[in-house]
Short mmCIF file of C-alpha atoms in Angstrom, two decimals:
data_model
loop_
_atom_site.label_atom_id
_atom_site.label_comp_id
_atom_site.label_asym_id
_atom_site.label_seq_id
_atom_site.Cartn_x
_atom_site.Cartn_y
_atom_site.Cartn_z
CA MET A 1 -4.84 6.75 15.86
CA SER A 2 -6.75 4.75 18.45
CA THR A 3 -9.49 5.08 21.06
CA THR A 4 -9.82 3.08 24.26
CA THR A 5 -12.86 2.28 26.38
CA SER A 6 -13.23 0.04 29.40
CA ASN A 7 -14.09 -2.91 27.14
CA GLU A 8 -11.95 -2.53 24.02
CA THR A 9 -9.33 -0.61 22.08
CA ALA A 10 -10.10 0.48 18.51
CA PHE A 11 -7.28 1.19 16.05
CA TYR A 12 -8.16 3.26 12.96
CA LEU A 13 -6.13 1.78 10.14
CA ASP A 14 -4.51 2.90 6.89
CA GLN A 15 -4.27 6.61 7.66
CA GLU A 16 -2.67 7.28 4.27
CA HIS A 17 -5.50 5.77 2.24
CA PRO A 18 -6.07 6.70 -1.45
CA GLY A 19 -8.58 9.41 -0.63
CA VAL A 20 -6.03 11.26 1.49
CA ARG A 21 -3.26 10.85 -1.09
CA TYR A 22 -5.37 12.20 -3.96
CA SER A 23 -6.63 15.06 -1.83
CA VAL A 24 -3.09 16.09 -0.90
CA VAL A 25 -2.20 16.28 -4.59
CA LEU A 26 -5.26 18.45 -5.19
CA ILE A 27 -4.30 20.69 -2.25
CA LEU A 28 -0.80 21.06 -3.74
CA LEU A 29 -2.20 22.24 -7.06
CA ILE A 30 -4.75 24.62 -5.58
CA ALA A 31 -2.30 26.03 -3.03
CA PHE A 32 0.36 26.64 -5.66
CA VAL A 33 -1.98 28.36 -8.10
CA GLY A 34 -3.58 30.45 -5.36
CA SER A 35 -0.34 31.47 -3.66
CA PHE A 36 1.35 32.21 -6.99
CA ALA A 37 -1.50 34.47 -8.09
CA ALA A 38 -1.59 36.28 -4.75
CA ILE A 39 2.18 36.82 -4.52
CA ASN A 40 2.43 37.86 -8.16
CA ALA A 41 -0.37 40.40 -7.73
CA ALA A 42 1.22 41.76 -4.56
CA LEU A 43 4.61 42.14 -6.24
CA ARG A 44 3.13 43.92 -9.24
CA GLU A 45 1.28 46.30 -6.94
CA ALA A 46 4.34 47.00 -4.79
CA TYR A 47 6.93 47.09 -7.59
CA PRO A 48 5.19 47.98 -10.88
CA THR A 49 8.50 48.36 -12.75
CA LEU A 50 9.84 44.95 -11.71
CA ASN A 51 10.12 42.52 -14.67
CA THR A 52 10.78 39.32 -12.71
CA THR A 53 7.58 39.04 -10.70
CA VAL A 54 6.67 35.69 -12.24
CA ILE A 55 9.94 34.07 -11.15
CA LEU A 56 9.76 35.59 -7.68
CA ALA A 57 6.11 34.58 -7.35
CA CYS A 58 6.99 30.98 -8.28
CA LEU A 59 9.78 30.87 -5.71
CA GLY A 60 7.57 32.37 -3.05
CA ALA A 61 4.69 30.03 -3.83
CA ILE A 62 6.76 26.89 -3.20
CA PRO A 63 7.15 27.17 0.61
CA VAL A 64 3.56 28.38 0.97
CA THR A 65 2.34 25.39 -1.04
CA LEU A 66 4.38 22.94 1.04
CA LEU A 67 3.07 24.48 4.24
CA PHE A 68 -0.57 24.25 3.14
CA SER A 69 -0.15 20.67 1.87
CA ALA A 70 1.51 19.57 5.13
CA MET A 71 -1.26 21.15 7.18
CA GLY A 72 -3.91 19.66 4.91
CA GLU A 73 -2.40 16.18 5.10
CA TRP A 74 -2.11 16.40 8.89
CA LEU A 75 -5.77 17.40 9.18
CA LEU A 76 -7.06 14.84 6.68
CA LYS A 77 -5.26 11.94 8.37
CA ARG A 78 -6.97 12.80 11.63
CA THR A 79 -10.46 13.44 10.30
CA TRP A 80 -10.89 11.29 7.17
CA ARG A 81 -10.66 7.66 8.15
CA SER A 82 -10.32 4.73 5.77
CA GLY A 83 -13.19 2.84 7.40
CA ARG A 84 -10.97 -0.05 8.45
CA ILE A 85 -10.94 -0.60 12.21
CA LEU A 86 -9.10 -3.17 14.30
CA LYS A 87 -10.81 -3.77 17.64
CA ILE A 88 -9.18 -5.63 20.50
CA GLY A 89 -11.12 -6.69 23.58
CA SER A 90 -10.39 -8.96 26.50
CA ASN A 91 -11.24 -12.10 24.51
CA PHE A 92 -11.51 -11.10 20.84
CA ILE A 93 -9.77 -9.38 17.94
CA THR A 94 -11.93 -8.06 15.10
CA LEU A 95 -10.99 -6.47 11.79
CA GLN A 96 -13.81 -4.42 10.29
CA SER A 97 -13.61 -3.34 6.63
CA PRO A 98 -16.30 -1.49 4.63
CA GLY A 99 -18.25 -3.84 2.37
CA ARG A 100 -16.70 -6.99 3.81
CA HIS A 101 -17.52 -9.45 6.55
CA ASP A 102 -15.77 -8.85 9.85
CA ARG A 103 -12.77 -11.04 10.60
CA LEU A 104 -13.15 -12.30 14.16
CA ILE A 105 -10.53 -14.11 16.21
CA ASP A 106 -11.51 -15.70 19.52
CA CYS A 107 -8.62 -15.13 21.93
CA GLY A 108 -9.96 -17.91 24.15
CA LYS A 109 -8.89 -20.41 21.50
CA ASN A 110 -5.51 -21.12 19.95
CA VAL A 111 -4.18 -18.28 17.78
CA ASN A 112 -1.18 -18.83 15.55
CA GLN A 113 1.08 -15.77 15.59
CA LEU A 114 3.97 -14.84 13.32
CA TRP A 115 6.00 -11.66 13.78
CA TRP A 116 8.77 -10.45 11.50
CA ARG A 117 10.78 -7.42 10.44
CA LEU A 118 12.21 -6.26 7.15
CA PRO A 119 14.57 -3.37 6.32
CA LEU A 120 13.37 -0.82 3.78
CA ALA A 121 16.70 -0.63 1.97
CA GLY A 122 18.50 -2.71 -0.62
CA TYR A 123 15.60 -3.58 -2.93
CA PRO A 124 13.26 -1.82 -5.40
CA ARG A 125 10.47 -0.08 -3.50
CA GLY A 126 7.22 1.29 -4.85
CA GLY A 127 4.03 2.92 -3.66
CA ARG A 128 3.96 4.05 -0.04
CA GLU A 129 7.22 2.28 0.77
CA ARG A 130 9.06 4.59 -1.63
CA ARG A 131 8.07 7.58 0.51
CA ILE A 132 9.40 6.01 3.73
CA PRO A 133 13.05 6.73 4.70
CA ALA A 134 15.37 3.88 3.72
CA SER A 135 16.70 3.78 7.29
CA TRP A 136 13.28 2.70 8.61
CA TYR A 137 11.94 -0.84 8.99
CA CYS A 138 8.71 -2.64 8.28
CA LEU A 139 7.48 -4.65 11.28
CA ALA A 140 4.54 -6.97 10.82
CA GLY A 141 2.47 -9.66 12.44
CA GLN A 142 0.02 -12.31 11.26
CA LEU A 143 -2.72 -13.65 13.53
CA GLN A 144 -4.49 -16.73 12.23
CA GLN A 145 -7.23 -18.92 13.61
CA ASP A 146 -8.59 -21.61 11.30
CA ASP A 147 -9.53 -19.76 8.07
CA THR A 148 -9.52 -16.31 9.67
CA ARG A 149 -6.37 -14.26 9.15
CA ILE A 150 -5.44 -10.72 10.16
CA VAL A 151 -2.15 -9.19 9.00
CA VAL A 152 -0.97 -5.93 10.57
CA TYR A 153 2.16 -3.88 9.99
CA CYS A 154 3.81 -0.53 10.50
CA TYR A 155 6.82 1.44 9.30
CA ALA A 156 9.06 2.59 12.12
CA PRO A 157 12.45 4.24 12.70
CA ALA A 158 15.29 1.99 13.77
CA ARG A 159 15.28 3.42 17.31
CA HIS A 160 11.71 2.22 17.89
CA MET A 161 12.48 -1.19 16.44
CA ARG A 162 15.48 -1.63 18.75
CA THR A 163 13.29 -0.76 21.75
CA TRP A 164 10.66 -3.30 20.74
CA LEU A 165 13.31 -5.99 20.20
CA ASP A 166 14.18 -5.70 23.88
CA HIS A 167 10.72 -7.10 24.70
CA TYR A 168 9.49 -9.00 21.65
CA GLU A 169 10.92 -11.38 19.06
CA PHE A 170 10.67 -10.53 15.37
CA GLU A 171 12.04 -12.87 12.73
CA LYS A 172 14.55 -10.99 10.60
CA LEU A 173 13.90 -11.34 6.86
CA LYS A 174 16.45 -10.43 4.22
CA PRO A 175 15.09 -8.76 1.06
CA GLU A 176 17.82 -10.32 -1.09
CA ASP A 177 16.34 -13.78 -0.41
CA VAL A 178 13.31 -12.85 -2.54
CA TYR A 179 13.83 -9.52 -4.30
CA ASP A 180 16.03 -8.83 -7.30
CA THR A 181 18.46 -6.38 -5.72
CA SER A 182 20.50 -5.71 -8.87
CA PHE A 183 21.03 -2.15 -10.11
CA ALA A 184 19.06 -2.90 -13.28
CA ALA A 185 16.05 -4.01 -11.21
CA ARG A 186 16.07 -0.73 -9.30
CA LEU A 187 15.87 1.23 -12.54
CA GLY A 188 12.73 -0.58 -13.66
CA SER A 189 9.17 -0.38 -12.38
CA PRO A 190 8.99 -1.72 -8.78
CA ARG A 191 6.82 -4.79 -8.29
CA ARG A 192 6.32 -7.46 -5.70
CA PRO A 193 8.32 -10.61 -6.49
CA GLU A 194 7.24 -14.22 -6.47
CA VAL A 195 8.45 -16.10 -3.41
CA PRO A 196 10.76 -18.85 -4.78
CA PRO A 197 9.87 -22.45 -3.93
CA GLU A 198 13.22 -22.97 -2.21
CA VAL A 199 12.48 -20.04 0.10
CA VAL A 200 8.99 -21.39 0.87
CA ALA A 201 10.54 -24.75 1.73
CA GLY A 202 13.23 -23.13 3.91
CA LYS A 203 13.12 -22.36 7.61
CA GLN A 204 11.72 -18.88 6.97
CA GLY A 205 9.17 -20.04 4.42
CA ARG A 206 6.13 -19.44 6.63
CA PHE A 207 7.33 -15.92 7.37
CA TRP A 208 7.77 -15.10 3.68
CA LEU A 209 4.30 -16.47 2.95
CA ALA A 210 2.99 -14.21 5.72
CA GLU A 211 4.89 -11.29 4.16
CA ARG A 212 3.20 -12.09 0.86
CA ASN A 213 -0.14 -11.96 2.70
CA ARG A 214 0.87 -8.53 3.98
CA TRP A 215 1.32 -7.30 0.41
CA ARG A 216 -2.16 -8.50 -0.48
CA GLU A 217 -4.29 -7.88 2.59
CA GLY A 218 -2.23 -6.23 5.31
CA VAL A 219 -3.55 -3.23 7.25
CA GLU A 220 -1.22 -0.46 8.33
CA LEU A 221 -0.98 1.11 11.77
CA THR A 222 1.07 4.09 12.84
CA HIS A 223 4.16 3.02 14.75
CA GLN A 224 2.61 4.54 17.91
CA ASP A 225 -0.48 2.33 17.50
CA PHE A 226 1.67 -0.68 16.63
CA ARG A 227 3.46 -0.28 19.96
CA GLU A 228 0.11 -0.31 21.78
CA LEU A 229 -1.00 -3.32 19.74
CA LEU A 230 2.09 -5.24 20.84
CA LYS A 231 1.27 -4.55 24.47
CA LEU A 232 -2.26 -5.88 24.02
CA VAL A 233 -1.56 -8.92 21.84
CA ARG A 234 1.88 -10.12 22.93
CA ALA A 235 3.26 -10.98 26.31
CA THR A 236 6.23 -8.88 27.40
#
């Protein structure tokens, strides 16, 4: 989600922050208990001789719970912000994070940019990535000026990625260059790998180091906001 004024565009980052995730779980529990109790009471009132009201109430509570959780998540993402904001003006880019100093990049000076893409299939995924369809892609960018670094990314369907590739270049990274893609690794607990020295020394080394920065300090945009960011930061 973003807002635009005559002087700058503000992107509100990390919509699915921990507060939203925990609240959705709480909504699931409350919605299930409440809907189960209501449906069970209604069935007992309507059919007092029915012996399977508990089973029917459980089955009926599932779609109601999913509906309430979806509505709750939709509302929370639009009203409860993470506090991280990326602001882009005519001559600056600023990342604001609660409790931290702002990261400011002066667009009037040299800015080193790296842009890359990574499929979300073929390697062990954890956290938020596990909830993203395997057919989607992660697209990311790193903006660095001296010691100031801002890493942004989004998850997007393949159709959006193909459209963006018509206008912008993204280095294609292969998960198998870094991740353990064996079947045994997928059965274990997902974790971020170490980037091997030979990969760091290779032609894509700087991109993999930037990807590692994404794991540690990247900020997520929606794919709609990422598209707008590309228009503002990169030349078409």
